[in-house]
mmCIF file of C-alpha atoms and ligand atoms in Angstrom:
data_model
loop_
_atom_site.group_PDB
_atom_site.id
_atom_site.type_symbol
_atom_site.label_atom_id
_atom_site.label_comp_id
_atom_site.label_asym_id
_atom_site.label_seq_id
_atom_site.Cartn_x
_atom_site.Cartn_y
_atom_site.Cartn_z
ATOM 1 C CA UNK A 100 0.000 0.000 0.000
ATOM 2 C CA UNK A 101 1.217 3.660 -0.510
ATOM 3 C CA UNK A 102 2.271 5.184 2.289
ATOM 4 C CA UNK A 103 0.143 8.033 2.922
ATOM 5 C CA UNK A 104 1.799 9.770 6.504
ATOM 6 C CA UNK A 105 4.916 11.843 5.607
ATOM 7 C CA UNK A 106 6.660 13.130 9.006
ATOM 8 C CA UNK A 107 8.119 16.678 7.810
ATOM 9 C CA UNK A 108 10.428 18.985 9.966
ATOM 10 C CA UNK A 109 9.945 22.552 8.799
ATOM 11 C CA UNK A 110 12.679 25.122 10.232
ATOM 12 C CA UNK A 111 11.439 28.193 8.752
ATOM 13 C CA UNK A 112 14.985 30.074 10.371
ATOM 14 C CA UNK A 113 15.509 33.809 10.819
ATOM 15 C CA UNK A 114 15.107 36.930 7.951
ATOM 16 C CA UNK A 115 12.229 36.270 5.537
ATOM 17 C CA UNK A 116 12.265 32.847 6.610
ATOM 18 C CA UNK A 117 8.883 32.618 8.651
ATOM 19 C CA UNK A 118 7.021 34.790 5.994
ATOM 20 C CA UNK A 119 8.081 32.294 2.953
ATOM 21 C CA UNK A 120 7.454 29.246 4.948
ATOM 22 C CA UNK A 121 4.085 29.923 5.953
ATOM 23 C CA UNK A 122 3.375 30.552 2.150
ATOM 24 C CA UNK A 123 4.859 26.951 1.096
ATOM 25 C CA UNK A 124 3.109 25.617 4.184
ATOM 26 C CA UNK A 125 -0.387 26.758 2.490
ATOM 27 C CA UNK A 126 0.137 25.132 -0.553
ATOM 28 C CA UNK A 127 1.237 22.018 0.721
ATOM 29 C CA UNK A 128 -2.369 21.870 2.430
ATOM 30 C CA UNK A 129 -4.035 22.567 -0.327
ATOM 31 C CA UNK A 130 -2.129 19.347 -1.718
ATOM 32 C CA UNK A 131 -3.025 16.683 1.561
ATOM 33 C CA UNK A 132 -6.241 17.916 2.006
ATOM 34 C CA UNK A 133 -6.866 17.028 -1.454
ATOM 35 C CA UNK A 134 -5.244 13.826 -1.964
ATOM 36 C CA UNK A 135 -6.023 12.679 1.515
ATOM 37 C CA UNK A 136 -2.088 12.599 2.842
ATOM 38 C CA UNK A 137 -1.028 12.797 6.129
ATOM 39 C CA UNK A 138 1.678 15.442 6.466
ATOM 40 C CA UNK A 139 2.578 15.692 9.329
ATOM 41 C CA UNK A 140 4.202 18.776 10.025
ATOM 42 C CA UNK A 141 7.001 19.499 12.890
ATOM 43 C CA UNK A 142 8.342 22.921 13.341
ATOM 44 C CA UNK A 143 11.767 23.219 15.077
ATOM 45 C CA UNK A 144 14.277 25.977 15.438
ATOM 46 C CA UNK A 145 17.409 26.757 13.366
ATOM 47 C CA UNK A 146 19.813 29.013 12.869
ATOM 48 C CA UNK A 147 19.739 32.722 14.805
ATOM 49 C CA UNK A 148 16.107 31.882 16.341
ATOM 50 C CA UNK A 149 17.527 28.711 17.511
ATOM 51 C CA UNK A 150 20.608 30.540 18.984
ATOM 52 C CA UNK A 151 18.527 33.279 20.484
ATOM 53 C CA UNK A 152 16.316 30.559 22.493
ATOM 54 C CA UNK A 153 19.078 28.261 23.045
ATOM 55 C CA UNK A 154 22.697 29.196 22.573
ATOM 56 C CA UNK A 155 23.018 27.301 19.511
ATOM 57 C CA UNK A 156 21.878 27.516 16.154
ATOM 58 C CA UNK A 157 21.071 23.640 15.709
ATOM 59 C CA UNK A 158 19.821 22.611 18.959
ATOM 60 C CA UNK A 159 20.232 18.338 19.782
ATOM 61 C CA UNK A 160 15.934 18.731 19.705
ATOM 62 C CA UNK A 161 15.916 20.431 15.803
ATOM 63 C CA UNK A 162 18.581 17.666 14.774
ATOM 64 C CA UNK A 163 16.677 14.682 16.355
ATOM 65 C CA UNK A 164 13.524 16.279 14.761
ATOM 66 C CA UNK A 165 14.925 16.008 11.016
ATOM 67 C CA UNK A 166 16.840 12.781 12.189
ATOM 68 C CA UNK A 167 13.021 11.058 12.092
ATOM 69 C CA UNK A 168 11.593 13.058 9.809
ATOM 70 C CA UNK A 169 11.061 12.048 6.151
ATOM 71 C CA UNK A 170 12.062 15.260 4.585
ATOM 72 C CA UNK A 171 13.338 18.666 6.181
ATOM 73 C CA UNK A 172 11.887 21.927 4.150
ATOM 74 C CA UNK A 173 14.039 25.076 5.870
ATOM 75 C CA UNK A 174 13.535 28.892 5.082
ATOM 76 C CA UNK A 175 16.666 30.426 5.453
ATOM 77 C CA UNK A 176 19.188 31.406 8.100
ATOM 78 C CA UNK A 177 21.173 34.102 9.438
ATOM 79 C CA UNK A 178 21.197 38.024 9.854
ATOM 80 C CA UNK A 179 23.756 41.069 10.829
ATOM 81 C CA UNK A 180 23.175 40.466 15.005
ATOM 82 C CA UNK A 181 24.503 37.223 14.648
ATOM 83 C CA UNK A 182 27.446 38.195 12.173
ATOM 84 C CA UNK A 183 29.951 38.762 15.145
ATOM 85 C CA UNK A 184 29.371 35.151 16.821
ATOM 86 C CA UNK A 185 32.488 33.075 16.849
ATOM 87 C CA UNK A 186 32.016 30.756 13.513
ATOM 88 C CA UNK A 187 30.585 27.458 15.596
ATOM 89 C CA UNK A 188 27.938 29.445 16.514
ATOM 90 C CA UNK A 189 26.757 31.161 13.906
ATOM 91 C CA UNK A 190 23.289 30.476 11.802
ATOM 92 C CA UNK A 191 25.217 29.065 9.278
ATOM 93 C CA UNK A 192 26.592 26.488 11.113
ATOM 94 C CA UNK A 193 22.939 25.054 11.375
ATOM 95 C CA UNK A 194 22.629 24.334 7.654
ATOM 96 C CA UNK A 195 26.385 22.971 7.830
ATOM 97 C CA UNK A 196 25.290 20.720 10.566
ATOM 98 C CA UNK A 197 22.024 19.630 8.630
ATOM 99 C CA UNK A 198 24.012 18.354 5.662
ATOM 100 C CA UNK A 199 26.318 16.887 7.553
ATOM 101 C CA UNK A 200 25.254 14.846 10.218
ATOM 102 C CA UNK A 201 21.870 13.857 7.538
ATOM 103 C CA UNK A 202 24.589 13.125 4.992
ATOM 104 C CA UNK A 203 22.828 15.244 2.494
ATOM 105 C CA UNK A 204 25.691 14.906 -0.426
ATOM 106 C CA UNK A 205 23.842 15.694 -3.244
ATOM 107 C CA UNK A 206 22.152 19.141 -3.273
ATOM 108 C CA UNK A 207 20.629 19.878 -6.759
ATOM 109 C CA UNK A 208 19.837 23.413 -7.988
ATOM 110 C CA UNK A 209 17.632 23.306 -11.194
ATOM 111 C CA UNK A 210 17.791 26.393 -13.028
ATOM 112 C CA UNK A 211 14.878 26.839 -15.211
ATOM 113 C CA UNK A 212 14.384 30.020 -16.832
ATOM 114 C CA UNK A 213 10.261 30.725 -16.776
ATOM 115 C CA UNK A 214 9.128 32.321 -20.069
ATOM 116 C CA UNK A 215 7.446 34.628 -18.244
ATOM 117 C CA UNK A 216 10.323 36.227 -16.564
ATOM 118 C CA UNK A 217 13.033 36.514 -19.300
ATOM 119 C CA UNK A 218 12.882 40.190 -19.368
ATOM 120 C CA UNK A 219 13.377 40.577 -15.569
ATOM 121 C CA UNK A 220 17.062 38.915 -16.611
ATOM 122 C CA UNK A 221 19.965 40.964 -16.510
ATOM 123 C CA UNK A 222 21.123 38.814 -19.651
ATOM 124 C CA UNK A 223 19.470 39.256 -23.086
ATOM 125 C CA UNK A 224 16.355 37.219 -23.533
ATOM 126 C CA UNK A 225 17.726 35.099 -26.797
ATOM 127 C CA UNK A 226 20.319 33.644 -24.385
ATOM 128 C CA UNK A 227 18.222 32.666 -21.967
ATOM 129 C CA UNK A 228 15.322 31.538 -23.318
ATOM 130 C CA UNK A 229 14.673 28.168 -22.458
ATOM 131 C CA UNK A 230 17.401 27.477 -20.280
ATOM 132 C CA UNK A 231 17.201 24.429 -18.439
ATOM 133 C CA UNK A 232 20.271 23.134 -16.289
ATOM 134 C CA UNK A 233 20.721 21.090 -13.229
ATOM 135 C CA UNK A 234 23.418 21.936 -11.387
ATOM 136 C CA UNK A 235 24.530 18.984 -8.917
ATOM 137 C CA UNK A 236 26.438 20.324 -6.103
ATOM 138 C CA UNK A 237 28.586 18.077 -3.765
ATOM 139 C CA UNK A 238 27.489 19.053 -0.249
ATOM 140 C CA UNK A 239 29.338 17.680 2.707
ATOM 141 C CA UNK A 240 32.814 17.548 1.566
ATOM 142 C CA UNK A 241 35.773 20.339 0.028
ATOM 143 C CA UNK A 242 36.665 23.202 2.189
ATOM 144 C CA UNK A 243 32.986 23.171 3.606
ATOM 145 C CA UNK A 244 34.243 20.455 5.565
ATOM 146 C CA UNK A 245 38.248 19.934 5.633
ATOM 147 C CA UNK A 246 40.130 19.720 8.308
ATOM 148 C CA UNK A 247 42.550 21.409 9.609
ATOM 149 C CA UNK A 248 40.194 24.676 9.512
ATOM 150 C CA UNK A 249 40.433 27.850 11.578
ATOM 151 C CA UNK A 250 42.400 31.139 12.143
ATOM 152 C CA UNK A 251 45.628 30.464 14.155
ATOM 153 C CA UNK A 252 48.896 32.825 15.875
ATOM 154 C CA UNK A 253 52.042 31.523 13.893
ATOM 155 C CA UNK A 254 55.263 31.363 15.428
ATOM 156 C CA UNK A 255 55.795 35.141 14.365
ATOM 157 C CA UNK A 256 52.596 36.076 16.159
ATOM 158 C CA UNK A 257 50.699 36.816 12.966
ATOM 159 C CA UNK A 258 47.723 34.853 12.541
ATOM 160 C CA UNK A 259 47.172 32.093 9.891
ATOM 161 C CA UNK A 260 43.877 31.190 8.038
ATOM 162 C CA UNK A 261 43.666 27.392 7.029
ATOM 163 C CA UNK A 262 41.013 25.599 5.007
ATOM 164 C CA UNK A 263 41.265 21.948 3.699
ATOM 165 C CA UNK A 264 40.028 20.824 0.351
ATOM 166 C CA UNK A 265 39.825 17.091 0.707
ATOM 167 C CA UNK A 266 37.423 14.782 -1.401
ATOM 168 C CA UNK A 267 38.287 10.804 -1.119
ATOM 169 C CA UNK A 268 37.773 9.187 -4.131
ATOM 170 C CA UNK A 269 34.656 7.248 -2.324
ATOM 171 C CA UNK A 270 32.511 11.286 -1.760
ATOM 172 C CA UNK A 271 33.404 12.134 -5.456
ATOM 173 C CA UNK A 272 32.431 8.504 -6.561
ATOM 174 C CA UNK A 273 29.195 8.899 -5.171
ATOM 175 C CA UNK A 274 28.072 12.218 -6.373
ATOM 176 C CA UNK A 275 29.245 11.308 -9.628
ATOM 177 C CA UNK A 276 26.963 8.314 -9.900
ATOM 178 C CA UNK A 277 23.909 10.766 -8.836
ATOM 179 C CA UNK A 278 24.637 13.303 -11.675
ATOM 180 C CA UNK A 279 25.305 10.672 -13.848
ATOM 181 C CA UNK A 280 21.678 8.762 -13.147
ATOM 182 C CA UNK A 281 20.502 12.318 -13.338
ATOM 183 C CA UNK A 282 21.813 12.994 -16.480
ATOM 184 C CA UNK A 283 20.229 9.597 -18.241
ATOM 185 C CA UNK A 284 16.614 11.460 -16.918
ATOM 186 C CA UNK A 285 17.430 14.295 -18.793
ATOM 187 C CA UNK A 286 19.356 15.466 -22.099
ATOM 188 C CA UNK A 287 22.470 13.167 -21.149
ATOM 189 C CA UNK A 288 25.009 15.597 -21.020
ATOM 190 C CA UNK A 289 27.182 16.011 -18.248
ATOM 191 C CA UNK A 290 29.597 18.455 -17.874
ATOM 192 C CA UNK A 291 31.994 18.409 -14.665
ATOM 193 C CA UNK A 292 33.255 21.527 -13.751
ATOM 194 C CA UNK A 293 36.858 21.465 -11.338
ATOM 195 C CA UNK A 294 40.273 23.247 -11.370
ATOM 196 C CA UNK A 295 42.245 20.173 -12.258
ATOM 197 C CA UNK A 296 45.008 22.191 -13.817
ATOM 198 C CA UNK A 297 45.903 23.609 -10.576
ATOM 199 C CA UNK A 298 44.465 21.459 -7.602
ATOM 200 C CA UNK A 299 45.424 17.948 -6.859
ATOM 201 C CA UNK A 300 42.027 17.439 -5.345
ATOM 202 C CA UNK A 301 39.735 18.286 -8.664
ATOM 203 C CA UNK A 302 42.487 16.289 -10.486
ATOM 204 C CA UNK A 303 41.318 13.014 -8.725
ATOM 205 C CA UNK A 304 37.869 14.623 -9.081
ATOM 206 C CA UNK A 305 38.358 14.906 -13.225
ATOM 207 C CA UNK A 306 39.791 10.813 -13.167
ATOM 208 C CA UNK A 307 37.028 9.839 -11.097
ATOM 209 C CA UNK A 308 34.194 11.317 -12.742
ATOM 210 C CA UNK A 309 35.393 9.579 -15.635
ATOM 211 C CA UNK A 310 35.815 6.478 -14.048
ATOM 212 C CA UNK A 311 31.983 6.488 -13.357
ATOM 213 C CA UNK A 312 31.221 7.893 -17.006
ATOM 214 C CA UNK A 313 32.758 4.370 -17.974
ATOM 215 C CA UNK A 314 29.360 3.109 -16.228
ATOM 216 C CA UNK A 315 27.053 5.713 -18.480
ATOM 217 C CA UNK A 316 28.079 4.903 -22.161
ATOM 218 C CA UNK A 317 24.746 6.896 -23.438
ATOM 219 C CA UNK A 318 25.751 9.936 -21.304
ATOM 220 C CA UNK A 319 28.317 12.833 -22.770
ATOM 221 C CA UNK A 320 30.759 13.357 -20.470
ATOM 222 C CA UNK A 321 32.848 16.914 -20.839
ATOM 223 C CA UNK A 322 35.225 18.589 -18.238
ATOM 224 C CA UNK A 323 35.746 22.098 -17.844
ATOM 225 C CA UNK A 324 37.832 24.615 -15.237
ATOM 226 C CA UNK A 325 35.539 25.939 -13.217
ATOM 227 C CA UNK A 326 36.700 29.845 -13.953
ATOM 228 C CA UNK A 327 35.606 28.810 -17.806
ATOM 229 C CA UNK A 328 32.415 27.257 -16.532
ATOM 230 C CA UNK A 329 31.729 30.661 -14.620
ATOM 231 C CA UNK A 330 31.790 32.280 -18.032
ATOM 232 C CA UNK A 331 30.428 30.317 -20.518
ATOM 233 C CA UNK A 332 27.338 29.902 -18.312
ATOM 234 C CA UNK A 333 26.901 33.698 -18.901
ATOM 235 C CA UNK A 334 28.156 33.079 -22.427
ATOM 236 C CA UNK A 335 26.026 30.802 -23.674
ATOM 237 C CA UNK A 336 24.040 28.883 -20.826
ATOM 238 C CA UNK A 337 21.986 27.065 -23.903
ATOM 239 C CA UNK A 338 25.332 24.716 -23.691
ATOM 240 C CA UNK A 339 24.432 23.145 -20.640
ATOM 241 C CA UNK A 340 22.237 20.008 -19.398
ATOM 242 C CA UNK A 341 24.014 19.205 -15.773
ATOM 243 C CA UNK A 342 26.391 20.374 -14.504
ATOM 244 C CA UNK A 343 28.163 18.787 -11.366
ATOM 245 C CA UNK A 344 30.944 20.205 -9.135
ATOM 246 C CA UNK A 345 32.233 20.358 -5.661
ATOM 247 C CA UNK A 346 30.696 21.901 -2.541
ATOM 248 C CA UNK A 347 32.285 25.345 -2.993
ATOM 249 C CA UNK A 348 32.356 26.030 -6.897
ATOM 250 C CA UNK A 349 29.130 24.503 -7.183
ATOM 251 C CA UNK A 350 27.644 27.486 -4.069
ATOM 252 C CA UNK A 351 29.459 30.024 -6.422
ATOM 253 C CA UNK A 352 27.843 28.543 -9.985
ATOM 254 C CA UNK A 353 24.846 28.307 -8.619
ATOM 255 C CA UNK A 354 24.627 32.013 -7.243
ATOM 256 C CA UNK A 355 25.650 33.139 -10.801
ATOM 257 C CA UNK A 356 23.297 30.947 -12.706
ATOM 258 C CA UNK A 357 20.431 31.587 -10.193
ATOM 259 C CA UNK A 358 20.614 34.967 -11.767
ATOM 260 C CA UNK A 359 20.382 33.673 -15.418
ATOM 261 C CA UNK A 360 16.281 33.084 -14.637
ATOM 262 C CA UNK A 361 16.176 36.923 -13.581
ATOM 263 C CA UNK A 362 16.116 36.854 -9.799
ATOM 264 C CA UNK A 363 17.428 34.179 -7.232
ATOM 265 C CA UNK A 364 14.032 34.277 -5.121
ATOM 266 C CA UNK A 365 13.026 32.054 -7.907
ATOM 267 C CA UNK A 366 15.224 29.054 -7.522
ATOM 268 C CA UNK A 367 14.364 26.071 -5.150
ATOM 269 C CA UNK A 368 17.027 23.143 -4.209
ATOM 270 C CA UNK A 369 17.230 19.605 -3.178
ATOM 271 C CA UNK A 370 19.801 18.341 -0.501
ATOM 272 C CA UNK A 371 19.958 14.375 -0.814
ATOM 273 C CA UNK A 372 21.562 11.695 1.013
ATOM 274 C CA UNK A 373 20.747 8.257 1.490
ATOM 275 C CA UNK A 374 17.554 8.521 4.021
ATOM 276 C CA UNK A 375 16.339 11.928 4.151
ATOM 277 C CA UNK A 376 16.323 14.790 2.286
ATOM 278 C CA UNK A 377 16.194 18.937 2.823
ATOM 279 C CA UNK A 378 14.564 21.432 0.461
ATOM 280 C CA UNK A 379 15.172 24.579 0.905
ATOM 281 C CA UNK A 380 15.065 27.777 -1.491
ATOM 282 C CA UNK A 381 18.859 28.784 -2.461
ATOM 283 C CA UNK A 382 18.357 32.875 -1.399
ATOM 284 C CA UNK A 383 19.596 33.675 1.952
ATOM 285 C CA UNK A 384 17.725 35.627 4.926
ATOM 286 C CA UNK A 385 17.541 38.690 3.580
ATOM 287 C CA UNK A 386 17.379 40.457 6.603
ATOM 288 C CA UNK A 387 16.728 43.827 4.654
ATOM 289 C CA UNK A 388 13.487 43.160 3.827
ATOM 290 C CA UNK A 389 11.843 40.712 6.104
ATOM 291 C CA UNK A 390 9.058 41.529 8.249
ATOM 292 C CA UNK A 391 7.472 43.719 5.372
ATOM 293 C CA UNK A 392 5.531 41.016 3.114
ATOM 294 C CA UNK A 393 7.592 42.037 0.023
ATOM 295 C CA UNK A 394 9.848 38.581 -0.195
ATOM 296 C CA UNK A 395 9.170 36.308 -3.039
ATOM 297 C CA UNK A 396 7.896 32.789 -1.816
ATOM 298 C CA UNK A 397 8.215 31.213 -4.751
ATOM 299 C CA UNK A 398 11.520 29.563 -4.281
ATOM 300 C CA UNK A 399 10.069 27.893 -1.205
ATOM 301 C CA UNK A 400 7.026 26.890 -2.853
ATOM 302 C CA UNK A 401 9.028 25.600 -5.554
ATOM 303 C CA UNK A 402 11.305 23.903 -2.817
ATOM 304 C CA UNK A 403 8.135 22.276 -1.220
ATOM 305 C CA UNK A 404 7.206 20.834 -5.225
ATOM 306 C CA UNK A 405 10.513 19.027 -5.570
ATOM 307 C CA UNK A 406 9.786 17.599 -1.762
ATOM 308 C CA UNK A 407 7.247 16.164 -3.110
ATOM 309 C CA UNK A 408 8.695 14.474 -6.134
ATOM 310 C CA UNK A 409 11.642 13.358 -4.784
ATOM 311 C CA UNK A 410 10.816 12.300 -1.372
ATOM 312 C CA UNK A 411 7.016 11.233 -1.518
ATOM 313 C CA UNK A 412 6.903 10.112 -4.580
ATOM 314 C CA UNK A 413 3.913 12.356 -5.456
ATOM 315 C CA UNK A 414 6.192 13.868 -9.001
ATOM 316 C CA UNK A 415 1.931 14.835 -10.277
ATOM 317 C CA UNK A 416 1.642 17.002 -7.543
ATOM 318 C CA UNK A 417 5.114 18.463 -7.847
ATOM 319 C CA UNK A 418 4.174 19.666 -11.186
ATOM 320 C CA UNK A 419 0.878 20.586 -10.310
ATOM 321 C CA UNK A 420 2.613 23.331 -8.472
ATOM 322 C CA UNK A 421 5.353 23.932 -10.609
ATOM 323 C CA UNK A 422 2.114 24.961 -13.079
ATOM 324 C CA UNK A 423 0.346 26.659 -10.105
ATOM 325 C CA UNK A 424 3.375 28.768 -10.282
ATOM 326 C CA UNK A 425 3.648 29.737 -14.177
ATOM 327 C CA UNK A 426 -0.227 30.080 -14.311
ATOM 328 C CA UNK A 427 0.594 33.390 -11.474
ATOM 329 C CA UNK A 428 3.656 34.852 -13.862
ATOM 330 C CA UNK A 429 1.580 34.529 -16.434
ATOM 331 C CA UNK A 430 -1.355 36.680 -14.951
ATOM 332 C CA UNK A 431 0.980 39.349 -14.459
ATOM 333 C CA UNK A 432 1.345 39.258 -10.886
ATOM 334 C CA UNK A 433 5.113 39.778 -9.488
ATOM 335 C CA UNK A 434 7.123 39.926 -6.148
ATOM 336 C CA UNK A 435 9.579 43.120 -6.315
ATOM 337 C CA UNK A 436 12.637 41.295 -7.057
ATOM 338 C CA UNK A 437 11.118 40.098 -10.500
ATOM 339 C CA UNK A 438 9.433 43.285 -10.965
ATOM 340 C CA UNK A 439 8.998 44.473 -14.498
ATOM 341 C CA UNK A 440 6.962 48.035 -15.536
ATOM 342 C CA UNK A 441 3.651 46.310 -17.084
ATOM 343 C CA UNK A 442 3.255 44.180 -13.704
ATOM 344 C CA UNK A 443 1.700 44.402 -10.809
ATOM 345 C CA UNK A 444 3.369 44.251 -7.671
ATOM 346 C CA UNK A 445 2.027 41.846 -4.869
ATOM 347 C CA UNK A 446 3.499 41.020 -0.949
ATOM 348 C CA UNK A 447 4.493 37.838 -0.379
ATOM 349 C CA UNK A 448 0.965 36.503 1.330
ATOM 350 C CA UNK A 449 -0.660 37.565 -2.274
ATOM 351 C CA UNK A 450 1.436 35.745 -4.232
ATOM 352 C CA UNK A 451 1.064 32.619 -1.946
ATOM 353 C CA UNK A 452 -2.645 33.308 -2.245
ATOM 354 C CA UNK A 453 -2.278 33.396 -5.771
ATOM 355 C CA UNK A 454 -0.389 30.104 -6.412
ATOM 356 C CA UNK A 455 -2.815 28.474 -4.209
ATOM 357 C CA UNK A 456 -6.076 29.898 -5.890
ATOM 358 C CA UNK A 457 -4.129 28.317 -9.271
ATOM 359 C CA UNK A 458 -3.535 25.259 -7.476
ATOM 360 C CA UNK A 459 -7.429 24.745 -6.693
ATOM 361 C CA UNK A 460 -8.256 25.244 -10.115
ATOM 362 C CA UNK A 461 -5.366 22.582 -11.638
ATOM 363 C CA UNK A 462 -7.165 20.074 -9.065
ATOM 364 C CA UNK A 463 -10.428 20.611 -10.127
HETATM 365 C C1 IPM B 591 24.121 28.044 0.038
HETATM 366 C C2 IPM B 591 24.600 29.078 1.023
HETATM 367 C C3 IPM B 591 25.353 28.384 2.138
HETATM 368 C C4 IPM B 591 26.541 27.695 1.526
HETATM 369 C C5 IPM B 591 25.776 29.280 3.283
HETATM 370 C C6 IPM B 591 24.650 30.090 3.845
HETATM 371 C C7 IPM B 591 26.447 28.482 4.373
HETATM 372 O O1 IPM B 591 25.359 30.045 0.385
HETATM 373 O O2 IPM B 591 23.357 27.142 0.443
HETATM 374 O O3 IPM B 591 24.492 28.128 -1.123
HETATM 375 O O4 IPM B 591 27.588 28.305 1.340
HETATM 376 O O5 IPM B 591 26.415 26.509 1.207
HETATM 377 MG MG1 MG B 592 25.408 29.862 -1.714
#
C-alpha cells in the first residue's frame, strides 16, 4: 500500500524565513487535504532563532527532529546580530550541521528560466530563453568540511587562516553516480566543472568522474575549469544540461546561474543523502526586507514541489505546483525582485494566495 503519513520537519529560520514558509506551508495543504495525505508537520528551530532561544543555532531537539523526519523543508538562516558570533555558533553552522550529520551529499539546484520572466534577466532574452540546467552540487565535503580549519597565531605572532580541500575518491564517486543517473533522466550531457590544472584534489575529481562515465556509455561526459564554466554559463548557458561540481564552486555557480532566470528568489534546491532529504530555497535571509511582506515565496514553494517528487513520490503534484506557479507569472502578478513596468506588484501573502487559488483550479 502507498504510504500516505509523511513526518516533515519545517525550520522556517531567521530573515524572511517565517514569511516564505508559511506561504509553502499553504500550498502544501491545499495538496493533503486534497489527496487525503497525512503530512505531518514538525516545526523546530534553526539558525539565529535557535541561537537566540538556546545558545546554539542547531539545537540536539531540531537535529533529532529532522533525524526522524522524512524530509526537512528550511527557510533560510542568518542576519547582521549574529554576524559577530564566533564561527561554531553562527546560523550558518545550522545548515552545515544539517548536511552533515543527515549526509545530504547531493544538493541539486535546477535552473529553469520561466518564459514569463526573461525580461526581468539581466542577460538578453535570446540567451536565456529556455534554459534548463541542473546543477549537482557536492554538499558535505571540500573546504565546507576539511580539516585542519580555523584562524591560528604563527610562530611570528601573525595569525594564519587554514582551510582543507579534501574529497576521497569514495565522496566524489558517489556524487558522480547521482549526476550521472541524473543525467540519463534528462538530455544526457554532463559536464563536470573542477580546477584540475591547478588542484590535486579536482584532479582526482576529473579521473574519477570519468571512471563512473565508464558506467554511463549513453551519457556525454565533458570537463571544464571551473573559472571557464563561470563564463560560458553567462556566455552561452543554452550549452548546458548538468552540470556537477564540488561543494564550494558549485555554491558560487549556482549564485551566478540563479541569476540567469532573472532573480534568485526564484530558484528552489534539493539536498539528498541516502535517508532523508532537505529542500530549501537557495536565497539567503535577507534580513533587509523581512518583516514587510515584500519577499518572493516562490523559491520555497518551488522547494516544497521538488519535496514532493523526490521524497514522496507524489512527481503529479510536484508539477501541479510547478504549473500553479507559471499560471501566477503569467497573470501578471510579481514579487519586487522580479518586478517588471507592465506588472503588478504583490506582498508575499498575495502571491502565496495566488499560487494556491491556481492550485485549486489545476485540481479541479
Ligand atoms: C548556500 C549558502 C550556504 C553555503 C551558506 C549560507 C552556508 O550560500 O546554500 O548556497 O555556502 O552553502
Ligand atoms: Mg550559496
Amino acid at each position: 500500500m502507498k504510504n500516505n503519513n509523511f513526518k516533515i520537519a519545517v525550520f522556517a529560520g531567521d530573515g524572511i524565513g517565517p514569511e516564505i514558509m508559511k506561504e509553502a506551508l499553504k500550498i502544501l495543504k491545499i495538496i493533503s487535504d486534497h489527496k487525503n495525505i497525512d503530512l505531518q508537520l514538525q516545526e523546530g528551530l534553526v539558525g539565529g532563532i535557535a541561537y537566540d532561544n538556546y545558545g546554539t543555532p542547531l539545537p540536539d531537539s531540531s537535529l533529532e527532529l529532522a533525524l526522524q523526519s522524512d524530509a526537512v523543508l528550511l527557510g533560510a538562516v542568518g542576519g547582521p546580530q549574529w554576524e559577530s558570533l564566533d564561527y561554531s555558533l553562527r546560523p550558518e553552522r545550522a545548515l552545515l550541521g544539517l548536511r552533515g550529520n543527515l549526509g545530504l551529499y547531493a544538493n541539486l539546484r535546477p535552473i529553469v528560466a520561466f518564459d514569463e520572466l526573461l525580461d526581468a534577466s539581466p542577460l538578453k532574452k535570446n540567451l536565456i530563453q529556455g534554459i534548463d540546467i541542473m546543477i549537482v552540487r557536492e554538499l558535505t565535503g571540500d573546504v565546507y568540511f576539511g580539516k585542519p580549519r580555523g584562524v591560528k597565531k604563527g610562530k611570528n605572532g601573525k595569525r594564519k587562516g587554514v582551510n582543507t580541500m579534501v574529497y576521497s575518491e569514495d565522496e566524489i564517486r558517489r556524487i558522480a553516480i547521482r549526476a550521472f543517473e541524473i543525467a540519463r533522466t534528462r538530455q544526457k550531457n554532463l559536464l563536470s566543472a573542477d580546477k584540475a590544472n591547478v588542484l590535486e584534489t579536482t584532479e582526482l575529481w576529473r579521473d574519477v568522474v570519468t571512471e563512473v562515465g565508464q558506467n554511463y556509455p549513453d551519457v556525454t561526459l565533458k570537463h571544464m575549469y571551473v573559472d571557464n564554466c563561470a563564463m560560458q554559463l553567462i556566455r552561452n548557458p543554452a550549452q548546458f544540461d548538468v552540470i556537477v561540481t564540488t561543494n564550494l564552486f558549485g555554491d558560487i555557480l549556482s549564485d551566478e546561474a540563479a541569476m540567469l532566470t532573472g532573480s534568485i528568489g526564484m530558484l528552489p534546491s534539493a539536498s539528498l543523502g541516502e535517508k532523508t532529504a532537505l529542500y530549501e530555497p537557495i536565497h539567503g535571509s535577507a534580513p533587509d526586507i523581512a518583516g514587510k511582506n515584500i519577499a518572493n515565496p516562490l523559491a520555497t514553494i518551488l522547494s516544497a514541489a521538488l519535496m514532493l517528487r523526490y521524497s514522496l513520490s507524489m512527481p503529479r503534484d510536484a508539477d501541479l505546483i510547478e504549473n500553479a506557479v507559471t499560471e501566477t507569472l503569467k497573470e501578471g502578478v510579481r514579487t519586487q525582485d522580479i518586478h517588471q513596468p507592465d506588472k503588478k506588484i504583490i506582498g508575499t501573502e498575495e502571491m502565496g494566495n495566488h499560487v494556491a487559488k491556481n492550485l485549486r483550479k489545476l485540481l479541479i
